[in-house]
Every structure is written in C-alpha cells, then in structure tokens.
Tab-separated table of C-alpha atoms in Angstrom:
chain	number	residue	atom	x	y	z
A	1	THR	CA	35.493	16.800	-1.449
A	2	TRP	CA	38.355	14.743	-1.924
A	3	THR	CA	37.509	12.873	-5.425
A	4	ASN	CA	40.502	15.206	-7.287
A	5	VAL	CA	43.012	14.182	-4.235
A	6	TRP	CA	42.422	10.575	-4.390
A	7	LEU	CA	42.243	10.774	-8.177
A	8	TYR	CA	45.718	12.590	-8.177
A	9	TYR	CA	47.082	9.751	-5.758
A	10	CYS	CA	46.023	7.278	-8.232
A	11	GLU	CA	48.267	8.867	-11.024
A	12	MET	CA	51.075	9.105	-8.707
A	13	LYS	CA	51.000	5.725	-8.522
A	14	MET	CA	50.994	5.332	-11.919
A	15	LYS	CA	53.972	7.434	-12.440
A	16	LEU	CA	56.203	5.409	-10.098
A	17	GLY	CA	54.800	2.219	-12.210
A	18	LYS	CA	53.013	0.560	-9.561
A	19	TRP	CA	49.811	-0.281	-12.032
A	20	ALA	CA	48.479	-2.779	-9.701
A	21	GLU	CA	48.047	-0.518	-6.512
A	22	ALA	CA	46.674	2.485	-8.960
A	23	LEU	CA	44.324	0.009	-10.519
A	24	ARG	CA	43.087	-1.281	-7.122
A	25	GLU	CA	42.570	2.633	-5.979
A	26	LEU	CA	40.631	3.369	-9.245
A	27	ASN	CA	38.423	1.032	-8.926
A	28	ASN	CA	37.715	1.687	-5.518
A	29	LEU	CA	36.984	5.082	-6.579
A	30	TYR	CA	34.520	3.972	-9.224
A	31	GLU	CA	32.919	1.810	-6.695
A	32	SER	CA	32.478	4.697	-4.262
A	33	LYS	CA	30.843	6.094	-7.514
A	34	VAL	CA	28.707	3.644	-8.434
A	35	LEU	CA	27.363	2.763	-4.230
A	36	GLY	CA	25.896	6.238	-4.162
A	37	ASN	CA	28.467	8.230	-3.486
A	38	GLN	CA	27.456	11.515	-5.193
A	39	VAL	CA	30.525	13.183	-5.660
A	40	ARG	CA	31.332	14.627	-9.179
A	41	MET	CA	34.216	12.721	-10.784
A	42	PRO	CA	35.724	12.980	-13.964
A	43	GLN	CA	34.704	10.133	-15.861
A	44	ALA	CA	36.486	10.078	-18.969
A	45	ARG	CA	39.743	10.737	-16.958
A	46	LEU	CA	38.629	7.819	-14.470
A	47	HIS	CA	37.935	5.299	-17.708
A	48	LYS	CA	41.484	6.560	-19.725
A	49	ASP	CA	43.671	5.951	-16.132
A	50	ILE	CA	41.962	2.515	-15.745
A	51	GLY	CA	42.455	1.855	-19.336
A	52	VAL	CA	46.509	2.593	-19.244
A	53	CYS	CA	46.956	0.534	-15.851
A	54	LYS	CA	44.743	-2.349	-17.605
A	55	LEU	CA	47.322	-2.265	-20.397
A	56	ALA	CA	50.205	-1.810	-18.267
A	57	ILE	CA	49.332	-5.203	-16.273
A	58	GLY	CA	48.764	-6.857	-19.944
A	59	ASP	CA	44.938	-6.726	-19.832
A	60	HIS	CA	44.408	-5.409	-23.667
A	61	GLN	CA	40.644	-5.805	-24.055
A	62	GLY	CA	40.250	-4.557	-20.615
A	63	ALA	CA	41.694	-1.244	-21.813
A	64	ILE	CA	40.158	-1.063	-24.781
A	65	ASP	CA	36.732	-1.209	-23.206
A	66	ASN	CA	37.760	1.438	-20.791
A	67	TRP	CA	38.769	3.724	-23.200
A	68	HIS	CA	35.499	3.268	-25.081
A	69	ARG	CA	33.814	4.097	-21.811
A	70	ALA	CA	36.060	7.245	-21.842
A	71	LEU	CA	34.975	8.335	-25.352
A	72	ASP	CA	31.498	7.648	-24.132
A	73	TYR	CA	32.054	10.735	-21.935
A	74	ASN	CA	34.146	12.636	-24.316
A	75	ARG	CA	34.288	12.033	-27.730
A	76	ASN	CA	37.342	14.453	-28.462
A	77	ASP	CA	39.865	12.933	-26.081
A	78	TYR	CA	43.063	12.861	-28.378
A	79	GLU	CA	44.773	10.972	-25.591
A	80	VAL	CA	42.502	8.424	-25.858
A	81	TRP	CA	42.099	8.004	-29.268
A	82	LEU	CA	46.010	7.799	-29.515
A	83	GLN	CA	45.955	4.790	-27.178
A	84	LEU	CA	43.436	3.039	-28.923
A	85	GLY	CA	45.251	3.559	-32.667
A	86	MET	CA	48.811	2.907	-30.788
A	87	LEU	CA	46.984	-0.397	-29.055
A	88	LEU	CA	45.362	-1.561	-32.167
A	89	GLU	CA	48.807	-0.927	-34.611
C-alpha cells in the first residue's frame, strides 16, 4: 500500500513548516480510512502528527484531543506525553 508514503509526504510538509497543507493531507489520509479503505495505518502516529499540526496553527484543544486519541492506541508514546506536558505547562 501507499499509506506509509502518504504519511511520509505529510511529515515532509510538516518539516517545511507547511502546517495547513500537512493537516489537510493528514485529514485526507484519515478520511480514506474512515471511508472503508482497509489499509493498515499507524493510528497513533497519525493522530500525533495531526495534533502537532493543530498546535502549530493555533488549535490547542484540537491538538490535545488528537494526542489523547494517539494515547488510546499507544499509552507508552513518550513523545505524545511530552507534547501534552509542554502544552499544559
């Protein structure tokens, strides 16, 4: 599948600071899963990246919500815990 390539493309946009474009692509990737595309997708990573993009564009609550969803898939993801801690500080 091309899911990982799409995810890497989104992360490349994030590294370039194109947060709105990356968020749009990540949402499209998520919607492709919701619409019945049965690809294996790293849900924790997807929600972590969406949270980072939302924080970068100023949607703090959206970032928190997505990071909590990421923790639903992987409670041991220290990067998500770190992001939550830094935002709440």
